[in-house]
Short mmCIF file of C-alpha atoms in Angstrom, two decimals:
data_model
loop_
_atom_site.label_atom_id
_atom_site.label_comp_id
_atom_site.label_asym_id
_atom_site.label_seq_id
_atom_site.Cartn_x
_atom_site.Cartn_y
_atom_site.Cartn_z
CA MET A 9 227.91 154.16 120.93
CA GLY A 10 225.43 157.16 119.89
CA THR A 11 222.39 157.44 121.53
CA GLU A 12 219.91 157.42 118.25
CA ALA A 13 217.45 154.55 118.44
CA PRO A 14 218.29 151.82 115.14
CA GLU A 15 217.22 151.87 111.96
CA GLY A 16 213.69 149.91 111.46
CA LEU A 17 213.16 149.41 115.58
CA THR A 18 209.34 148.89 115.75
CA PRO A 19 208.79 148.79 119.40
CA ARG A 20 205.99 146.61 120.73
CA ASN A 21 204.15 146.94 124.19
CA THR A 22 205.33 145.31 126.88
CA SER A 23 202.09 146.11 129.60
CA ARG A 24 201.16 143.21 131.10
CA GLY A 25 197.45 142.71 131.38
CA ARG A 26 194.37 144.57 130.62
CA PRO A 27 193.54 147.99 131.04
CA ARG A 28 192.60 149.37 134.27
CA THR A 29 189.04 150.13 134.34
CA THR A 30 188.60 154.34 135.91
CA GLY A 31 186.26 155.15 138.44
CA THR A 32 185.66 157.74 141.41
CA ALA A 33 187.70 155.45 143.88
CA THR A 34 191.23 156.25 144.72
CA CYS A 35 193.36 153.71 146.23
CA VAL A 36 195.76 154.64 148.86
CA ARG A 37 198.28 152.82 148.34
CA CYS A 38 199.21 152.99 144.14
CA GLY A 39 197.06 156.17 143.95
CA ARG A 40 194.50 155.13 140.91
CA THR A 41 191.33 155.38 140.65
CA ALA A 42 189.55 151.82 139.67
CA GLY A 43 184.93 151.85 140.01
CA ARG A 44 185.28 149.66 142.39
CA THR A 45 187.58 148.79 145.19
CA ARG A 46 188.51 145.01 147.27
CA ALA A 47 188.60 146.11 150.53
CA THR A 48 188.81 149.02 152.67
CA TRP A 49 191.95 148.83 155.57
CA PRO A 50 193.04 151.29 158.18
CA GLU A 51 194.66 153.11 155.77
CA GLY A 52 191.88 153.16 153.16
CA LYS A 53 190.38 151.14 150.39
CA ILE A 54 192.70 148.86 148.05
CA CYS A 55 192.17 148.40 144.37
CA GLY A 56 192.18 145.01 143.41
CA PRO A 57 195.99 144.59 141.75
CA CYS A 58 197.04 146.07 144.82
CA PHE A 59 194.58 143.82 147.31
CA THR A 60 196.17 140.82 144.95
CA THR A 61 199.63 142.04 145.71
CA ALA A 62 199.00 142.32 149.42
CA THR A 63 197.75 138.51 150.19
CA ARG A 64 200.64 136.59 148.10
CA THR A 65 203.55 138.64 150.25
CA HIS A 66 205.34 136.54 152.49
CA GLY A 67 207.90 137.21 155.23
CA THR A 68 208.64 137.63 158.64
CA CYS A 69 206.93 140.46 159.82
CA PRO A 70 209.44 143.28 161.53
CA ASP A 71 207.39 143.46 164.38
CA CYS A 72 206.49 140.03 165.63
CA GLY A 73 209.01 138.25 163.92
CA GLN A 74 206.69 135.51 162.75
CA HIS A 75 207.08 134.75 159.18
CA ARG A 76 203.63 134.83 157.73
CA LEU A 77 200.93 137.06 154.97
CA LEU A 78 202.35 140.54 155.61
CA PRO A 79 199.59 142.43 153.97
CA GLY A 80 201.02 145.39 155.11
CA PRO A 81 201.77 148.86 153.55
CA PRO A 82 204.60 148.09 151.81
CA GLU A 83 205.74 151.66 152.21
CA THR A 84 206.26 151.34 156.19
CA ILE A 85 209.36 151.36 157.90
CA GLY A 86 211.02 147.76 157.80
CA GLY A 87 208.20 146.69 155.13
CA PRO A 88 204.98 145.32 155.61
CA ARG A 89 203.52 143.93 158.39
CA CYS A 90 201.57 140.63 159.50
CA ALA A 91 197.62 142.06 159.26
CA PRO A 92 197.33 141.86 163.10
CA CYS A 93 200.75 144.33 163.81
CA ALA A 94 198.92 145.95 160.94
CA GLY A 95 196.28 146.61 162.40
CA ILE A 96 193.73 144.89 159.78
CA PRO A 97 190.79 142.92 160.86
CA HIS A 98 190.24 140.00 158.43
CA ASP A 99 191.36 136.19 159.34
CA PHE A 100 193.19 135.81 156.01
CA HIS A 101 193.89 131.79 156.87
CA CYS A 102 191.99 129.14 154.53
CA GLY A 103 189.30 127.50 156.05
CA ARG A 104 190.39 124.31 154.96
CA ARG A 105 194.28 124.48 154.94
CA GLY A 106 195.15 127.34 157.54
CA ILE A 107 197.76 128.76 155.02
CA GLU A 108 197.28 132.68 155.07
CA GLY A 109 196.66 133.85 151.71
CA GLU A 110 193.81 135.78 149.41
CA PHE A 111 190.95 133.58 149.50
CA TYR A 112 189.05 132.84 146.00
CA ARG A 113 185.92 130.36 147.24
CA LEU A 114 183.66 130.93 150.22
CA GLY A 115 186.47 131.01 152.66
CA ILE A 116 189.35 128.59 150.88
CA CYS A 117 192.06 129.67 148.74
CA ALA A 118 192.42 128.87 144.79
CA ARG A 119 194.35 125.53 145.57
CA CYS A 120 191.80 124.47 147.71
CA ALA A 121 188.40 125.25 145.23
CA LEU A 122 190.46 123.97 142.41
CA ARG A 123 191.08 120.76 144.28
CA ASP A 124 187.48 120.27 145.24
CA ASP A 125 186.61 121.07 141.30
CA LEU A 126 188.75 118.24 140.00
CA ASN A 127 187.87 116.04 142.61
CA ASP A 128 183.77 116.68 141.29
CA LEU A 129 185.13 115.78 137.64
CA LEU A 130 187.82 113.56 138.01
CA LEU A 131 186.73 111.01 141.57
CA THR A 132 182.96 111.18 140.91
CA ASP A 133 182.49 107.78 139.40
CA PRO A 134 186.51 106.85 137.76
CA ALA A 135 187.12 103.71 135.73
CA ASP A 136 190.52 104.10 138.43
CA SER A 137 190.69 105.76 140.92
CA GLY A 138 194.29 105.29 141.45
CA MET A 139 195.00 106.87 138.21
CA ALA A 140 192.28 109.59 138.47
CA GLY A 141 193.94 110.87 141.96
CA ARG A 142 197.50 110.76 140.34
CA ILE A 143 195.97 113.06 138.16
CA VAL A 144 194.47 115.74 140.41
CA GLU A 145 197.73 115.66 142.64
CA VAL A 146 199.50 116.84 139.22
CA LEU A 147 197.01 119.67 138.18
CA CYS A 148 197.22 120.94 142.21
CA LYS A 149 201.69 120.94 142.10
CA ALA A 150 200.45 124.66 139.87
CA ASP A 151 202.30 126.76 141.50
CA ARG A 152 199.49 129.10 140.23
CA PRO A 153 196.54 127.33 140.45
CA GLU A 154 194.07 130.11 139.60
CA SER A 155 195.81 129.15 135.84
CA ILE A 156 194.37 125.89 135.94
CA ILE A 157 190.79 126.72 137.30
CA THR A 158 190.87 129.17 134.29
CA TRP A 159 192.34 126.63 131.58
CA LYS A 160 189.73 124.17 132.84
CA ARG A 161 186.89 126.36 132.22
CA SER A 162 187.05 125.21 128.57
CA PRO A 163 184.40 122.19 127.03
CA LYS A 164 187.35 121.10 125.48
CA VAL A 165 189.38 120.33 128.88
CA GLN A 166 186.34 119.07 130.55
CA ALA A 167 185.56 116.86 128.36
CA LEU A 168 189.30 115.57 128.07
CA LEU A 169 189.18 115.38 131.58
CA SER A 170 186.27 113.49 131.93
CA SER A 171 187.18 111.05 129.14
CA LEU A 172 190.37 109.97 130.98
CA SER A 173 188.55 109.50 134.50
CA ASN A 174 185.76 107.18 132.99
CA GLY A 175 188.62 105.48 130.94
CA THR A 176 186.96 106.25 127.05
CA THR A 177 190.57 107.82 126.48
CA PRO A 178 193.71 105.24 128.22
CA LEU A 179 196.51 107.11 129.73
CA THR A 180 198.78 106.75 127.27
CA HIS A 181 200.22 108.85 123.92
CA GLU A 182 198.42 106.79 121.61
CA GLY A 183 195.29 107.28 124.02
CA LEU A 184 196.08 111.09 123.93
CA ASN A 185 196.79 111.18 120.05
CA ALA A 186 193.07 110.34 119.10
CA GLN A 187 192.07 113.56 121.09
CA ALA A 188 194.47 115.70 119.99
CA LYS A 189 192.44 115.24 116.41
CA SER A 190 189.48 117.33 118.12
CA ALA A 191 191.78 119.04 120.80
CA GLU A 192 195.51 119.52 119.78
CA ARG A 193 196.22 122.49 122.27
CA GLU A 194 194.47 121.00 125.34
CA THR A 195 195.68 117.64 125.11
CA ASN A 196 199.62 118.87 123.68
CA HIS A 197 198.78 120.63 127.21
CA LEU A 198 198.30 118.54 129.25
CA ARG A 199 200.53 115.34 127.80
CA ALA A 200 203.21 118.50 128.50
CA LEU A 201 202.01 117.72 132.03
CA PHE A 202 202.06 114.18 132.30
CA VAL A 203 205.24 113.76 131.27
CA HIS A 204 207.03 116.25 132.92
CA HIS A 205 205.74 114.66 135.96
CA GLY A 206 206.54 111.53 135.13
CA LEU A 207 202.77 110.08 134.52
CA LEU A 208 203.57 109.40 130.92
CA PRO A 209 207.05 108.46 129.56
CA TYR A 210 209.40 110.78 128.01
CA GLN A 211 207.95 111.20 124.01
CA ASP A 212 209.49 113.88 122.33
CA PRO A 213 206.60 116.02 120.94
CA HIS A 214 208.12 117.14 117.42
CA LEU A 215 208.73 113.35 117.06
CA ALA A 216 204.97 112.53 117.58
CA ARG A 217 203.20 115.09 115.60
CA PHE A 218 205.69 114.29 112.86
CA GLU A 219 204.52 110.66 111.68
CA SER A 220 201.14 111.85 111.71
CA TRP A 221 201.97 114.76 109.60
CA ILE A 222 203.47 112.34 107.24
CA GLU A 223 200.39 109.87 107.31
CA ASP A 224 198.06 113.29 106.48
CA LYS A 225 201.28 114.73 104.05
CA LEU A 226 200.84 111.13 102.07
CA ARG A 227 196.77 111.14 102.02
CA PRO A 228 195.72 112.61 98.73
CA LEU A 229 198.52 111.69 96.85
CA PRO A 230 198.52 109.68 93.60
CA GLU A 231 200.30 106.09 93.98
CA GLN A 232 202.49 107.12 91.61
CA VAL A 233 204.06 109.82 93.94
CA ALA A 234 202.98 109.13 97.66
CA ARG A 235 204.99 105.54 97.32
CA PRO A 236 208.82 107.22 96.64
CA VAL A 237 207.60 110.01 99.14
CA GLU A 238 206.89 107.40 101.60
CA HIS A 239 210.08 105.29 101.71
CA PHE A 240 212.01 108.45 101.37
CA ALA A 241 209.91 110.34 104.61
CA THR A 242 210.36 106.69 106.88
CA TRP A 243 213.99 104.88 105.61
CA HIS A 244 215.60 108.02 105.43
CA HIS A 245 214.36 110.81 108.42
CA LEU A 246 211.84 108.93 110.43
CA ARG A 247 214.60 106.24 111.05
CA ARG A 248 217.69 108.98 111.31
CA ILE A 249 215.82 110.83 113.92
CA ARG A 250 214.20 108.40 116.26
CA SER A 251 217.89 107.40 116.51
CA THR A 252 219.07 109.92 117.69
CA THR A 253 216.35 111.74 119.40
CA THR A 254 216.86 112.08 123.85
CA PRO A 255 215.52 113.62 126.47
CA GLU A 256 218.11 116.19 125.60
CA THR A 257 218.37 116.27 122.66
CA SER A 258 214.90 117.29 120.94
CA ALA A 259 214.03 116.65 117.25
CA ARG A 260 212.51 120.06 116.73
CA GLY A 261 215.28 121.13 114.35
CA PRO A 262 215.85 117.69 112.19
CA VAL A 263 211.93 117.71 111.94
CA HIS A 264 211.43 120.99 110.66
CA SER A 265 214.42 120.53 108.00
CA ALA A 266 212.61 117.03 106.97
CA LYS A 267 209.24 118.69 106.68
CA GLN A 268 210.70 121.18 104.26
CA GLU A 269 212.79 118.61 102.37
CA ILE A 270 209.51 116.36 102.11
CA THR A 271 206.82 119.21 101.30
CA GLU A 272 209.08 120.19 98.21
CA THR A 273 209.92 116.23 97.04
CA VAL A 274 205.86 116.13 97.08
CA LYS A 275 205.51 119.48 94.76
CA PHE A 276 208.40 118.22 92.67
CA LEU A 277 207.26 114.41 92.11
CA ASP A 278 203.66 115.86 91.75
CA TRP A 279 204.63 118.50 88.97
CA LEU A 280 206.72 115.51 87.33
CA TRP A 281 203.75 113.13 87.10
CA GLN A 282 201.12 115.75 86.45
CA THR A 283 203.56 117.31 83.54
CA HIS A 284 205.20 114.51 82.19
CA GLN A 285 203.96 111.08 83.77
CA ARG A 286 207.24 110.06 84.99
CA THR A 287 207.98 109.16 88.32
CA ALA A 288 211.15 109.06 90.64
CA ALA A 289 212.62 106.16 89.12
CA THR A 290 212.07 107.48 85.42
CA CYS A 291 212.98 110.88 86.32
CA THR A 292 215.45 112.81 84.09
CA GLN A 293 218.35 115.25 84.74
CA GLN A 294 216.52 117.76 82.18
CA ASP A 295 213.59 117.00 84.58
CA ILE A 296 215.66 118.51 87.78
CA GLU A 297 217.17 120.99 85.99
CA THR A 298 214.05 122.64 84.73
CA TRP A 299 212.19 122.50 88.23
CA LEU A 300 215.00 124.25 89.77
CA ALA A 301 215.52 126.62 87.11
CA THR A 302 212.22 128.18 87.22
CA GLY A 303 211.10 128.30 91.02
CA PRO A 304 212.48 129.74 93.94
CA THR A 305 215.26 128.60 95.55
CA THR A 306 213.64 126.76 98.26
CA ARG A 307 213.51 123.81 95.32
CA LYS A 308 216.57 123.00 96.42
CA ALA A 309 215.77 121.20 99.16
CA ILE A 310 214.89 117.97 96.70
CA ARG A 311 218.31 117.77 96.45
CA THR A 312 218.14 115.22 99.79
CA PHE A 313 215.72 112.93 97.51
CA ILE A 314 217.48 112.85 94.69
CA VAL A 315 220.72 111.30 96.92
CA PHE A 316 218.45 109.13 98.21
CA ILE A 317 217.07 107.83 95.05
CA ASN A 318 220.73 107.76 94.21
CA ASN A 319 221.95 105.13 97.16
CA THR A 320 218.81 103.02 97.04
CA GLY A 321 219.37 102.11 93.42
CA THR A 322 215.59 103.76 92.74
CA ASN A 323 217.57 106.02 90.02
CA THR A 324 221.11 106.12 89.38
CA ARG A 325 220.98 108.76 86.33
CA VAL A 326 220.47 111.82 88.16
CA GLU A 327 222.86 113.86 90.58
CA MET A 328 222.79 117.56 91.87
CA GLY A 329 224.94 119.14 93.48
CA HIS A 330 225.02 121.68 96.50
CA TYR A 331 223.57 125.15 96.61
CA THR A 332 225.62 127.97 97.09
CA ALA A 333 224.11 131.28 98.35
CA LYS A 334 224.49 134.23 95.79
CA ASN A 335 224.77 136.53 98.85
CA ARG A 336 225.66 136.65 102.54
CA PRO A 337 223.30 139.18 104.57
CA ALA A 338 225.30 141.32 107.01
CA ILE A 339 224.21 144.66 108.83
CA THR A 340 227.05 147.00 109.75
CA GLN A 341 229.01 147.22 112.94
CA ASP A 342 227.09 150.28 113.55
CA GLN A 343 223.96 149.26 113.25
CA ARG A 344 224.75 145.97 115.35
CA LEU A 345 226.27 148.14 118.16
CA ALA A 346 223.21 150.30 117.78
CA TRP A 347 220.86 147.52 118.65
CA LEU A 348 223.13 145.95 121.87
CA ARG A 349 222.64 149.60 123.00
CA GLU A 350 218.50 149.09 122.82
CA LEU A 351 218.15 145.76 123.78
CA LEU A 352 220.12 146.59 127.12
CA THR A 353 218.76 149.55 128.14
CA GLY A 354 215.45 149.88 126.03
CA THR A 355 212.33 149.06 126.53
CA SER A 356 211.13 148.41 123.75
CA GLU A 357 210.98 144.41 124.29
CA SER A 358 210.38 142.51 127.33
CA LEU A 359 213.17 141.12 128.99
CA PRO A 360 213.63 137.15 127.74
CA TYR A 361 213.82 138.70 124.04
CA ARG A 362 216.00 141.69 124.48
CA LEU A 363 218.35 138.75 126.22
CA ALA A 364 217.55 136.40 123.10
CA GLY A 365 218.70 139.67 121.03
CA ILE A 366 222.13 140.16 122.57
CA LEU A 367 222.73 136.41 122.89
CA LEU A 368 222.66 136.91 118.65
CA LEU A 369 224.55 140.18 118.16
CA LEU A 370 226.84 139.88 121.15
CA TYR A 371 227.96 135.67 120.98
CA ALA A 372 226.97 134.83 117.28
CA GLN A 373 224.53 132.53 118.81
CA PRO A 374 221.79 130.75 116.43
CA LEU A 375 218.17 131.46 117.94
CA VAL A 376 217.41 127.90 116.87
CA ARG A 377 220.28 127.15 120.13
CA VAL A 378 219.49 130.47 122.58
CA ALA A 379 215.67 128.53 123.02
CA LYS A 380 217.52 124.92 124.24
CA LEU A 381 219.96 126.75 126.88
CA ARG A 382 219.72 125.41 130.25
CA VAL A 383 219.92 127.88 133.41
CA GLU A 384 223.22 124.95 134.07
CA ALA A 385 225.18 126.77 131.23
CA VAL A 386 225.40 130.18 133.06
CA GLU A 387 227.89 130.15 135.93
CA ALA A 388 227.03 133.48 138.55
CA ASN A 389 228.65 131.53 141.84
CA GLU A 390 229.94 135.32 142.57
CA GLY A 391 226.78 137.30 141.40
CA SER A 392 227.16 139.34 137.73
CA ALA A 393 230.54 140.64 138.86
CA ASN A 394 232.08 137.38 137.25
CA MET A 395 229.49 135.45 135.27
CA LYS A 396 230.31 133.42 132.31
CA ILE A 397 228.31 131.10 129.96
CA ALA A 398 228.83 128.46 128.10
CA PHE A 399 228.24 128.22 124.82
CA GLY A 400 230.97 125.10 123.56
CA THR A 401 233.95 123.64 125.15
CA HIS A 402 234.66 126.21 127.95
CA PRO A 403 232.53 129.15 128.97
CA VAL A 404 232.63 132.48 128.04
CA PRO A 405 232.67 136.20 130.51
CA VAL A 406 229.83 138.15 130.47
CA PRO A 407 230.23 142.07 130.21
CA GLN A 408 228.24 144.47 132.05
CA PRO A 409 225.71 145.54 131.77
CA PHE A 410 224.46 142.68 129.72
CA ALA A 411 225.55 140.28 133.06
CA GLU A 412 223.05 142.28 135.50
CA LEU A 413 219.92 141.60 132.98
CA LEU A 414 220.82 137.66 132.86
CA GLN A 415 221.39 138.01 137.09
CA GLU A 416 217.68 139.97 136.93
CA HIS A 417 215.83 137.17 134.89
CA LEU A 418 217.55 133.78 136.29
CA ARG A 419 215.69 135.30 139.72
CA ASN A 420 212.34 135.86 137.79
CA ARG A 421 212.22 133.95 134.76
CA PRO A 422 208.61 133.56 133.38
CA ASN A 423 206.37 130.44 132.69
CA LEU A 424 207.35 129.25 136.33
CA ARG A 425 203.96 129.03 137.46
CA THR A 426 201.10 127.22 135.57
CA GLY A 427 202.27 123.62 135.52
CA SER A 428 205.62 123.24 135.27
CA ASP A 429 206.79 124.19 138.97
CA THR A 430 210.18 126.15 139.56
CA ARG A 431 211.96 123.38 138.49
CA SER A 432 212.40 124.15 134.95
CA PRO A 433 215.60 123.72 134.06
CA TRP A 434 215.71 126.17 130.69
CA LEU A 435 216.98 129.14 130.43
CA PHE A 436 213.62 130.26 128.53
CA PRO A 437 210.73 128.50 129.65
CA GLY A 438 208.02 127.17 127.63
CA THR A 439 204.68 127.46 128.30
CA ARG A 440 204.27 124.21 128.38
CA ALA A 441 205.71 122.27 131.29
CA GLY A 442 209.15 120.37 130.36
CA GLN A 443 209.82 122.54 127.55
CA PRO A 444 211.63 125.31 126.55
CA LEU A 445 210.18 128.17 124.70
CA HIS A 446 210.12 127.03 120.93
CA PRO A 447 212.58 129.31 118.72
CA ASN A 448 210.63 130.77 115.98
CA THR A 449 208.50 131.89 119.09
CA ILE A 450 211.77 134.60 119.39
CA MET A 451 212.78 134.66 116.02
CA ASP A 452 209.20 136.34 115.25
CA ARG A 453 209.70 138.38 118.36
CA LEU A 454 213.23 140.14 117.24
CA ARG A 455 211.90 140.19 113.70
CA SER A 456 209.09 142.01 114.49
CA LEU A 457 211.01 144.20 116.65
CA GLY A 458 213.12 145.00 112.93
CA ILE A 459 216.22 142.59 113.51
CA ASP A 460 217.40 140.61 110.77
CA LEU A 461 218.61 138.06 112.32
CA ARG A 462 221.13 135.95 109.40
CA GLY A 463 222.47 139.42 109.33
CA ALA A 464 223.10 140.49 113.01
CA ARG A 465 224.55 136.52 113.46
CA ASN A 466 226.97 137.06 110.89
CA THR A 467 228.26 140.51 111.63
CA ALA A 468 228.78 139.09 115.04
CA LEU A 469 230.46 136.26 114.12
CA ASP A 470 232.71 138.54 111.50
CA GLU A 471 233.97 140.46 114.50
CA HIS A 472 235.04 137.77 116.80
CA LEU A 473 236.63 136.56 114.12
CA THR A 474 238.72 139.25 113.05
CA LEU A 475 240.15 139.39 116.24
CA THR A 476 240.72 135.88 117.24
CA PRO A 477 241.63 132.73 115.44
CA PRO A 478 238.68 130.84 113.71
CA PRO A 479 239.62 127.11 116.13
CA LEU A 480 239.25 129.68 119.34
CA VAL A 481 236.16 130.84 118.37
CA ALA A 482 234.57 127.35 117.46
CA ASP A 483 235.04 126.24 120.55
CA ALA A 484 234.29 129.29 122.61
CA LEU A 485 230.75 129.57 120.69
CA GLY A 486 230.12 126.21 119.99
CA TYR A 487 230.14 126.30 116.36
CA SER A 488 232.67 123.70 114.35
CA HIS A 489 235.66 124.35 112.74
CA GLN A 490 234.89 124.16 109.49
CA VAL A 491 232.40 126.44 110.03
CA ALA A 492 234.17 128.97 111.46
CA PHE A 493 236.84 128.79 108.71
CA LEU A 494 234.39 129.28 105.89
CA HIS A 495 232.67 132.39 108.09
CA ALA A 496 236.32 134.19 108.55
CA ASP A 497 236.69 133.24 104.37
CA ALA A 498 233.72 134.48 103.54
CA ALA A 499 234.42 137.85 105.74
CA GLY A 500 237.42 138.07 104.10
CA ASP A 501 239.70 137.48 107.08
CA ALA A 502 243.49 136.74 107.08
CA TRP A 503 243.26 133.80 109.70
CA SER A 504 242.35 131.00 106.70
CA ARG A 505 244.99 132.25 104.55
CA TYR A 506 247.59 132.42 107.30
CA VAL A 507 247.06 128.03 108.11
CA GLU A 508 247.02 127.86 103.88
CA ARG A 509 250.25 129.46 104.16
CA ARG A 510 251.35 127.36 106.71
CA ALA A 511 250.15 124.00 105.64
CA LYS A 512 252.39 124.79 102.83
CA LEU A 513 256.09 125.41 104.61
#
């Protein structure tokens, strides 16, 4: 494998946080200058980031053997010491809980400060003190309470919490839906926390937003267009999605496809009515052919609607066949190997997105499926040496050095310190409690890096199919046998022709 960067690479700045300020004070631990220091300990002046790191380091002191805060110099033999053993003349105990850590306000830690703020906001004059108390407990469970303190400074968040406390907004999905019209992001984040901690029953967020989306989509349409679209959206898409959605099976994919089909159907029926004064019931075959021939390929999404009006008897005079793509994107094997090398050894992206790209390039995994992978899919009983990962009916080996990167990610998964706590089952936890990282986020990051997502997946799958029979590839990577044979045939593989010849014998 060559050492050149892959063609089209656009590295991303992976440095986290704001740029450091500079000044005349020099930190004795990191050696960098700062405008001001946070503390002066026996070793010298300590800057803000080093002070924060020191006051969040807990373990067993190598001198006194007690398990407590270890703010001492980290480079000493045996590691950092506790404050008395390191000679640091400061009591780090929270004045209320007695736990050692960084003071946030008047001698108390951030968790106590958060509880004080929430008690003032929610428990001063609540309509239901029990419910308000449960909300306080949920928000105080955050592994990093400082993030909740920052989040609740928003006027929208304070108004939302106050309305829940005084009873203006009932603690139900319907109540939060009403608030989401003026504070969507804040409400959806709070809803995710409540569902995750059991204050609200499970409700798929994509399905709930889809129902509101349909209402908004239909509102401005003329009756001749709105009526068949509402029938299609309700009796075909909503009924099907509701019946298949469970806590383990997200509605994200079906909702995304349904929105595309409904949007294209609205465009078609609106054009049909405005141009020819015809409806779904009076549409002709020529109308469909003209619509498809005079626009982009996204118009093919009306096929489901055409089948629907056939099956319901609304219009049995029209038909539409399956769309066949005219080309099949792919990248060369050299390009695939170059991208694998970059993601395995480079620093052009942060680790979670590098891992997602490797799963795409190495195992031909669609990023929609990558986003929904759970930690339990990874088998690492003996460390990274014999690691396996399951996509289909049986786990497949994880080679080095990918296994080491995956092991590092498992030890340091992001987005576990706000409201979802460290029990998240997702391999790639999202920023909302109990939810995985959104697949569109992964797609956007890898596209901006320069990876041709469809081409990479096709090439990776082709490479597996040239070495292994399609049924085995399908079982190992989570594809259907039909899709595996179609890809093998499109790639010019001999396996599909071999099966055909065996069937004739």
